[in-house]
PDB file of C-alpha atoms in Angstrom:
ATOM      1  CA  MET A   1     -20.550   0.200 -14.615  1.00 72.00           C
ATOM      2  CA  GLU A   2     -18.023  -1.116 -12.057  1.00 71.00           C
ATOM      3  CA  PRO A   3     -18.385  -1.301  -8.444  1.00 75.00           C
ATOM      4  CA  VAL A   4     -17.088   0.500  -5.821  1.00 84.00           C
ATOM      5  CA  LYS A   5     -13.807  -0.893  -4.285  1.00 92.00           C
ATOM      6  CA  ARG A   6     -13.407  -0.615  -0.492  1.00 95.00           C
ATOM      7  CA  TYR A   7      -9.790   0.783  -0.438  1.00 97.00           C
ATOM      8  CA  ARG A   8      -7.485   2.723  -3.258  1.00 97.00           C
ATOM      9  CA  LEU A   9      -3.890   1.525  -3.172  1.00 97.00           C
ATOM     10  CA  TYR A  10      -1.453   4.250  -4.813  1.00 98.00           C
ATOM     11  CA  LEU A  11       1.598   2.170  -5.246  1.00 98.00           C
ATOM     12  CA  CYS A  12       4.438   5.289  -5.795  1.00 97.00           C
ATOM     13  CA  ALA A  13       6.666   3.970  -9.457  1.00 96.00           C
ATOM     14  CA  GLY A  14       9.091   7.335  -9.228  1.00 96.00           C
ATOM     15  CA  PRO A  15      12.309   6.580  -9.960  1.00 96.00           C
ATOM     16  CA  HIS A  16      13.555   5.880  -6.185  1.00 95.00           C
ATOM     17  CA  CYS A  17      10.213   3.339  -5.486  1.00 96.00           C
ATOM     18  CA  THR A  18      11.419   1.537  -8.987  1.00 95.00           C
ATOM     19  CA  ALA A  19      15.197   1.556  -7.891  1.00 96.00           C
ATOM     20  CA  ASN A  20      14.028   0.283  -5.064  1.00 95.00           C
ATOM     21  CA  GLY A  21      11.616  -3.125  -6.455  1.00 95.00           C
ATOM     22  CA  CYS A  22       8.750  -1.474  -6.615  1.00 95.00           C
ATOM     23  CA  ALA A  23       8.248  -4.023  -9.255  1.00 96.00           C
ATOM     24  CA  THR A  24       8.457  -7.057  -6.547  1.00 96.00           C
ATOM     25  CA  LEU A  25       6.129  -4.905  -4.263  1.00 97.00           C
ATOM     26  CA  GLN A  26       3.417  -4.726  -7.224  1.00 96.00           C
ATOM     27  CA  ARG A  27       3.644  -8.920  -8.270  1.00 97.00           C
ATOM     28  CA  THR A  28       3.659  -9.741  -4.377  1.00 97.00           C
ATOM     29  CA  LEU A  29       0.069  -7.072  -4.361  1.00 97.00           C
ATOM     30  CA  ASP A  30      -1.480  -9.157  -7.287  1.00 96.00           C
ATOM     31  CA  THR A  31      -0.752 -12.657  -6.075  1.00 97.00           C
ATOM     32  CA  GLU A  32      -1.695 -11.604  -2.371  1.00 97.00           C
ATOM     33  CA  LEU A  33      -5.289 -10.022  -2.591  1.00 97.00           C
ATOM     34  CA  TRP A  34      -6.119 -12.640  -5.274  1.00 97.00           C
ATOM     35  CA  ALA A  35      -4.844 -15.457  -2.821  1.00 97.00           C
ATOM     36  CA  LEU A  36      -6.684 -13.684  -0.091  1.00 97.00           C
ATOM     37  CA  GLY A  37      -9.983 -12.627  -2.253  1.00 96.00           C
ATOM     38  CA  LEU A  38      -9.392  -9.240  -2.398  1.00 96.00           C
ATOM     39  CA  ASP A  39      -8.502  -8.315  -5.764  1.00 94.00           C
ATOM     40  CA  ALA A  40     -12.319  -7.228  -6.351  1.00 94.00           C
ATOM     41  CA  GLU A  41     -12.410  -5.191  -3.345  1.00 95.00           C
ATOM     42  CA  VAL A  42      -8.962  -3.341  -3.623  1.00 97.00           C
ATOM     43  CA  ASP A  43      -7.878  -0.962  -6.500  1.00 96.00           C
ATOM     44  CA  VAL A  44      -4.283  -0.559  -6.998  1.00 96.00           C
ATOM     45  CA  ARG A  45      -2.850   1.922  -8.748  1.00 96.00           C
ATOM     46  CA  ALA A  46       0.653   3.106  -9.829  1.00 96.00           C
ATOM     47  CA  SER A  47       1.136   6.511  -8.960  1.00 96.00           C
ATOM     48  CA  GLY A  48       4.164   9.379  -9.405  1.00 95.00           C
ATOM     49  CA  CYS A  49       6.817  10.443  -6.768  1.00 96.00           C
ATOM     50  CA  GLN A  50       5.054  10.361  -3.436  1.00 95.00           C
ATOM     51  CA  SER A  51       7.726  11.850  -2.505  1.00 93.00           C
ATOM     52  CA  ARG A  52       9.191  10.199   0.246  1.00 93.00           C
ATOM     53  CA  CYS A  53      12.217   9.006  -2.012  1.00 94.00           C
ATOM     54  CA  GLU A  54      14.422   8.692   1.925  1.00 93.00           C
ATOM     55  CA  ASP A  55      12.286   6.060   2.446  1.00 93.00           C
ATOM     56  CA  ALA A  56      11.238   4.465  -1.129  1.00 95.00           C
ATOM     57  CA  PRO A  57       8.949   2.383  -1.917  1.00 96.00           C
ATOM     58  CA  SER A  58       6.042   3.379  -0.458  1.00 97.00           C
ATOM     59  CA  ILE A  59       2.516   3.207  -0.888  1.00 97.00           C
ATOM     60  CA  THR A  60      -0.059   5.252   0.466  1.00 97.00           C
ATOM     61  CA  ILE A  61      -4.322   3.954   0.755  1.00 98.00           C
ATOM     62  CA  TRP A  62      -7.348   5.564   0.161  1.00 97.00           C
ATOM     63  CA  PRO A  63      -9.332   6.012   3.117  1.00 96.00           C
ATOM     64  CA  GLY A  64      -7.194   7.667   4.787  1.00 94.00           C
ATOM     65  CA  PRO A  65      -4.674   8.536   3.712  1.00 95.00           C
ATOM     66  CA  PHE A  66      -2.352   6.344   5.339  1.00 97.00           C
ATOM     67  CA  HIS A  67       1.287   6.203   3.918  1.00 96.00           C
ATOM     68  CA  TYR A  68       3.856   3.567   3.884  1.00 97.00           C
ATOM     69  CA  SER A  69       7.125   3.218   3.404  1.00 95.00           C
ATOM     70  CA  GLN A  70      10.019   1.343   3.878  1.00 96.00           C
ATOM     71  CA  LEU A  71       8.648  -1.399   2.070  1.00 97.00           C
ATOM     72  CA  THR A  72       9.533  -4.759   1.850  1.00 97.00           C
ATOM     73  CA  THR A  73       7.479  -7.699   0.578  1.00 97.00           C
ATOM     74  CA  GLU A  74       7.275  -9.163   4.655  1.00 97.00           C
ATOM     75  CA  ARG A  75       5.571  -5.241   5.109  1.00 97.00           C
ATOM     76  CA  LEU A  76       3.434  -5.222   2.288  1.00 98.00           C
ATOM     77  CA  ARG A  77       1.933  -9.244   3.319  1.00 97.00           C
ATOM     78  CA  ARG A  78       1.122  -7.495   6.342  1.00 98.00           C
ATOM     79  CA  ILE A  79      -0.375  -3.862   5.336  1.00 98.00           C
ATOM     80  CA  ILE A  80      -2.487  -6.021   2.927  1.00 98.00           C
ATOM     81  CA  THR A  81      -4.006  -9.227   6.097  1.00 97.00           C
ATOM     82  CA  GLN A  82      -4.166  -6.535   8.654  1.00 98.00           C
ATOM     83  CA  HIS A  83      -4.876  -3.225   6.893  1.00 98.00           C
ATOM     84  CA  LEU A  84      -6.709  -4.209   3.447  1.00 98.00           C
ATOM     85  CA  ARG A  85      -7.987  -7.887   5.116  1.00 97.00           C
ATOM     86  CA  ASP A  86      -9.213  -6.547   8.666  1.00 97.00           C
ATOM     87  CA  GLY A  87      -9.208  -2.908   8.355  1.00 97.00           C
ATOM     88  CA  LEU A  88      -6.865  -2.185  11.065  1.00 97.00           C
ATOM     89  CA  PRO A  89      -3.796   0.036   9.707  1.00 97.00           C
ATOM     90  CA  VAL A  90      -0.559  -1.250  11.166  1.00 97.00           C
ATOM     91  CA  GLU A  91       0.777   1.428  13.209  1.00 96.00           C
ATOM     92  CA  GLU A  92       3.994   0.758  13.301  1.00 94.00           C
ATOM     93  CA  LEU A  93       4.862   0.766  10.189  1.00 95.00           C
ATOM     94  CA  LEU A  94       2.849   4.262   9.198  1.00 96.00           C
ATOM     95  CA  ALA A  95       5.489   6.514   7.654  1.00 90.00           C
ATOM     96  CA  PRO A  96       5.403   9.642  10.108  1.00 82.00           C
ATOM     97  CA  SER A  97       3.015  12.899   8.831  1.00 73.00           C
ATOM     98  CA  ARG A  98       4.744  15.758   7.140  1.00 59.00           C
ATOM     99  CA  PHE A  99       1.958  18.044   7.682  1.00 50.00           C
ATOM    100  CA  ARG A 100       2.376  18.421  11.845  1.00 41.00           C
TER     101      ARG A 100
END
């Protein structure tokens, strides 16, 4: 049985996120998580559309949910180190809640 991971991250692979670089973000995730020794703690999965197309590309992190949009490799690296490694969500990069 596979051990329970600390985080589950869903990288949107919908049409808008794919067109806006989700493959590059996937490579960044793979490289950075491995380099920081977090690959055993984070389950990365591709998801269908997360309905944040105007702010593509995006990810959702559980436990949470924490939604991050308008991702770049630099922003993703910050999320990896601050949120996934240090356990502190990057408040200024969080996408606005859709449910208020």
